[in-house]
mmCIF file of C-alpha atoms in Angstrom:
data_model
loop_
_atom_site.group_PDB
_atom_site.id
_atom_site.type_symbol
_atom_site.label_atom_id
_atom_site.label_comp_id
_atom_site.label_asym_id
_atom_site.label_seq_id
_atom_site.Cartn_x
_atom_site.Cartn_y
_atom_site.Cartn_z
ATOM 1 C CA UNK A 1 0.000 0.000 0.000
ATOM 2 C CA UNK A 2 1.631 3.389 -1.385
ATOM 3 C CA UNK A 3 1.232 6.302 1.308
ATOM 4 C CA UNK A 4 -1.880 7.751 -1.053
ATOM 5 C CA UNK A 5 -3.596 4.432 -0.293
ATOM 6 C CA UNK A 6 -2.970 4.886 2.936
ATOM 7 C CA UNK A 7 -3.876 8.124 3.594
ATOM 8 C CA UNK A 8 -7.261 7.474 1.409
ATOM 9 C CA UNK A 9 -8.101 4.386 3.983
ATOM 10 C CA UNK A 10 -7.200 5.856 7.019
ATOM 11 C CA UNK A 11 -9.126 9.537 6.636
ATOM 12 C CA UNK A 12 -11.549 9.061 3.740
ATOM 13 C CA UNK A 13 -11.597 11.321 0.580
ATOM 14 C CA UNK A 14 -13.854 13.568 2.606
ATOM 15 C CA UNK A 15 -12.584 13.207 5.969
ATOM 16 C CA UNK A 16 -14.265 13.872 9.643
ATOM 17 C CA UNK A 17 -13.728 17.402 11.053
ATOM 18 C CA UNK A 18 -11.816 15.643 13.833
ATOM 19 C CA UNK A 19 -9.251 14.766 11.579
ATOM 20 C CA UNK A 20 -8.906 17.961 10.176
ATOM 21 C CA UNK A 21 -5.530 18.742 12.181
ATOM 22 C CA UNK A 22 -3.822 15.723 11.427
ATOM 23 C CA UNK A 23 -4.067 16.703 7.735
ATOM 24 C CA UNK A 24 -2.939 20.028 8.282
ATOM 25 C CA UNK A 25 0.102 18.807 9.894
ATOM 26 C CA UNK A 26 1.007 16.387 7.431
ATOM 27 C CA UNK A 27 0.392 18.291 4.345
ATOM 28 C CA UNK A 28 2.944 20.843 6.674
ATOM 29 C CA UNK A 29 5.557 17.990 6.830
ATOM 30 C CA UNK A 30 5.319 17.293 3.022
ATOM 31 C CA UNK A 31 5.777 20.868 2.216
ATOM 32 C CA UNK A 32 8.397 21.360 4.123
ATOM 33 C CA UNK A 33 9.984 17.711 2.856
ATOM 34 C CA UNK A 34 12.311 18.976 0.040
ATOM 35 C CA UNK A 35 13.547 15.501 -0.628
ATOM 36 C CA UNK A 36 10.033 14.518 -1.672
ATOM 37 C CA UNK A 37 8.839 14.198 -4.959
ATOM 38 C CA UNK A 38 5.261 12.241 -4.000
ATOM 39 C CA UNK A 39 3.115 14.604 -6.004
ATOM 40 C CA UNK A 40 0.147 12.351 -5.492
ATOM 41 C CA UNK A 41 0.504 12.219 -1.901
ATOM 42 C CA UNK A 42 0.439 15.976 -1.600
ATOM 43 C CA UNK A 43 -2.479 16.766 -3.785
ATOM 44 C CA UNK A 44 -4.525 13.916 -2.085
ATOM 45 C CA UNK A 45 -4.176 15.689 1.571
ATOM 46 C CA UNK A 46 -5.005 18.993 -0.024
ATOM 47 C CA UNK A 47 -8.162 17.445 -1.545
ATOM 48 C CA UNK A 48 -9.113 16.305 1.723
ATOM 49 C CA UNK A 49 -8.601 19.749 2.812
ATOM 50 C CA UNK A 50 -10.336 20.930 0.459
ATOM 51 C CA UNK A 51 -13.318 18.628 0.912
ATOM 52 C CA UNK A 52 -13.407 19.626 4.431
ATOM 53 C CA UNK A 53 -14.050 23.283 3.005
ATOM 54 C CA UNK A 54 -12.467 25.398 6.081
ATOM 55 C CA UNK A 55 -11.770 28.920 4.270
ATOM 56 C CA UNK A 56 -8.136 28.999 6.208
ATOM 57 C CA UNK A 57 -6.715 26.448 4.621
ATOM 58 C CA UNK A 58 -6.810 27.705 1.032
ATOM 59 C CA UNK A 59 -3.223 29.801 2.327
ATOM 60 C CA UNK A 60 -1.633 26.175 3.349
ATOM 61 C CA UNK A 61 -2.655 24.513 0.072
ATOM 62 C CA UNK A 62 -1.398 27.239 -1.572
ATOM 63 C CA UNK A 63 1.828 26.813 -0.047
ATOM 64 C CA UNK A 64 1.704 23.086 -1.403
ATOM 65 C CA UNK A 65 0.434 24.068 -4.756
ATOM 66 C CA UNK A 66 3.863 26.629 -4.826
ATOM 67 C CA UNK A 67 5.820 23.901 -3.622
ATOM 68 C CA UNK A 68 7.787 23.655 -7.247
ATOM 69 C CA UNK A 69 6.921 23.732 -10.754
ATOM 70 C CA UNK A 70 5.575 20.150 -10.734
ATOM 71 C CA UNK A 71 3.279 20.257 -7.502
ATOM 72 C CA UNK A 72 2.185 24.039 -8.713
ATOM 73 C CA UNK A 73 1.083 22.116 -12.025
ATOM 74 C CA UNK A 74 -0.519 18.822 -10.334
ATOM 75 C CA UNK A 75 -2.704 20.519 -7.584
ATOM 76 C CA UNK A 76 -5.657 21.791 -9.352
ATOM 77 C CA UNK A 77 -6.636 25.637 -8.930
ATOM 78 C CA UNK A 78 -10.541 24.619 -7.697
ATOM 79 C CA UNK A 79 -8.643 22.752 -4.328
ATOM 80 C CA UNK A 80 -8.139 26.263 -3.327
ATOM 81 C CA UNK A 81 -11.587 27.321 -2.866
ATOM 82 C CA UNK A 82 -13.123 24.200 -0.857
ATOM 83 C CA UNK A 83 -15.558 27.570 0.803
ATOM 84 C CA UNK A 84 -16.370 28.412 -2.312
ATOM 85 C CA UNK A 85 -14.645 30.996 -4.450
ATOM 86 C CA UNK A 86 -16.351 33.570 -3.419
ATOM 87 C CA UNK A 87 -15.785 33.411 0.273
ATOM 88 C CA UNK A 88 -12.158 32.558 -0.549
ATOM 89 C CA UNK A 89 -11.662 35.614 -2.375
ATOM 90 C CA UNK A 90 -13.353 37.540 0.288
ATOM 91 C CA UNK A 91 -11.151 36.129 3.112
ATOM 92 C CA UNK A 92 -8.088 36.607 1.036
ATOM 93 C CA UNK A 93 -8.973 40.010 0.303
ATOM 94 C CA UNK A 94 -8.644 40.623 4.345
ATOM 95 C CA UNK A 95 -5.183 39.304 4.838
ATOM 96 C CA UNK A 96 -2.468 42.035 4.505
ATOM 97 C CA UNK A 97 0.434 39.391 3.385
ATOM 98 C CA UNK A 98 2.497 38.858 0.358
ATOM 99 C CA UNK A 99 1.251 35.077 0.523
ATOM 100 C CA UNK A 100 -2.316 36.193 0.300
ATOM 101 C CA UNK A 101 -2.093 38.630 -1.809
ATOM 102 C CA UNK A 102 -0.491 36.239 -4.942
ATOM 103 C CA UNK A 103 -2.712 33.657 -4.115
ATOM 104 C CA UNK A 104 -5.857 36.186 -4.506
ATOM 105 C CA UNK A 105 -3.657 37.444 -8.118
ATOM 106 C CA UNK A 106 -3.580 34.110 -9.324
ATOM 107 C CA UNK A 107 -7.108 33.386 -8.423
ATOM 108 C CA UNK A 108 -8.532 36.301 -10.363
ATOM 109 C CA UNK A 109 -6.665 35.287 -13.469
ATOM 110 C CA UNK A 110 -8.179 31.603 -13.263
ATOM 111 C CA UNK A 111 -11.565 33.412 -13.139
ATOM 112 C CA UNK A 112 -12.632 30.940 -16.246
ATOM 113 C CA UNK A 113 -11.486 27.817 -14.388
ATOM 114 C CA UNK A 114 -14.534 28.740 -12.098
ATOM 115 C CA UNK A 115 -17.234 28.362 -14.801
ATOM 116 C CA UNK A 116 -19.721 26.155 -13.583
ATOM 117 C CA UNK A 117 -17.676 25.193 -10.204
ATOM 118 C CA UNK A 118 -19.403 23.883 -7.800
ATOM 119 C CA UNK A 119 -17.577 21.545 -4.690
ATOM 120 C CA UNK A 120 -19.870 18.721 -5.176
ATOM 121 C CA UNK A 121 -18.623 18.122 -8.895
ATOM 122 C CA UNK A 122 -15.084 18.958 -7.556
ATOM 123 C CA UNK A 123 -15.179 15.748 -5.191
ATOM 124 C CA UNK A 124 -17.310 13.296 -7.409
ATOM 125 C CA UNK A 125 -14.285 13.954 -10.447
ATOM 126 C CA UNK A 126 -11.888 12.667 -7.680
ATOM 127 C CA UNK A 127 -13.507 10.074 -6.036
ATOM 128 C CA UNK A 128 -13.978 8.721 -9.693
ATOM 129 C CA UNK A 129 -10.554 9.754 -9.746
ATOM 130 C CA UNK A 130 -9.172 6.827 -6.711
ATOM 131 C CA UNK A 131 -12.082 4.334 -7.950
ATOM 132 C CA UNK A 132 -14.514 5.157 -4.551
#
């Protein structure tokens, strides 16, 4: 069992709440993991952030998604609004840092990525996605 397997058995595509901090941490560890190249594990704990849809984390899978080229390529745009993109924008809008304040750039340029979006859709393409 690879560590996406793992990760998909022991917390679920869309996760309890109660497990929410255990993600957080080890999407933390795997950003900060420069010797890592498990592109698949990364994206899957920001999906499961994302499914959890807690407007505070779009900044941490941001960092993940500006990991490196490959990782800013792999992690789709739409795992950074798990609130919605609306209320994403809207909380990014009140944070004065430099980190915020790209993410919210590169948001409004993917405007057209956000035709039609809609969470739901979002999490039935990936559970398709992992065969659940």
């Amino acid at each position: 069992m690879d560590k996406t397997e793992e990760l998909l058995k022991i917390f679920d595509l869309v996760p309890k709440i109660d497990f929410v901090d255990r993600i957080r941490n080890l999407l933390k560890e795997e950003i900060e993991n420069e010797s890592s190249e498990d592109n698949e594990y990364l994206k899957t704990l920001c999906i499961q952030l994302f499914a959890l849809g807690c407007v505070d984390d779009t900044l941490l899978i941001w960092r993940a998604k500006e990991k490196d080229f490959d990782t800013h390529c792999n992690i789709d745009v739409q795992l950074l609004c798990g609130a919605g993109l609306e209320k994403t924008l809207g909380y990014l809008n009140k944070i004065d840092t430099l980190e915020a304040k790209k993410e919210l750039s590169y948001l409004q340029k993917c405007k057209e990525d956000f035709e039609d979006f809609n969470v739901e859709k979002v999490l039935n393409f990936y559970k398709k996605y992992y065969g659940i």
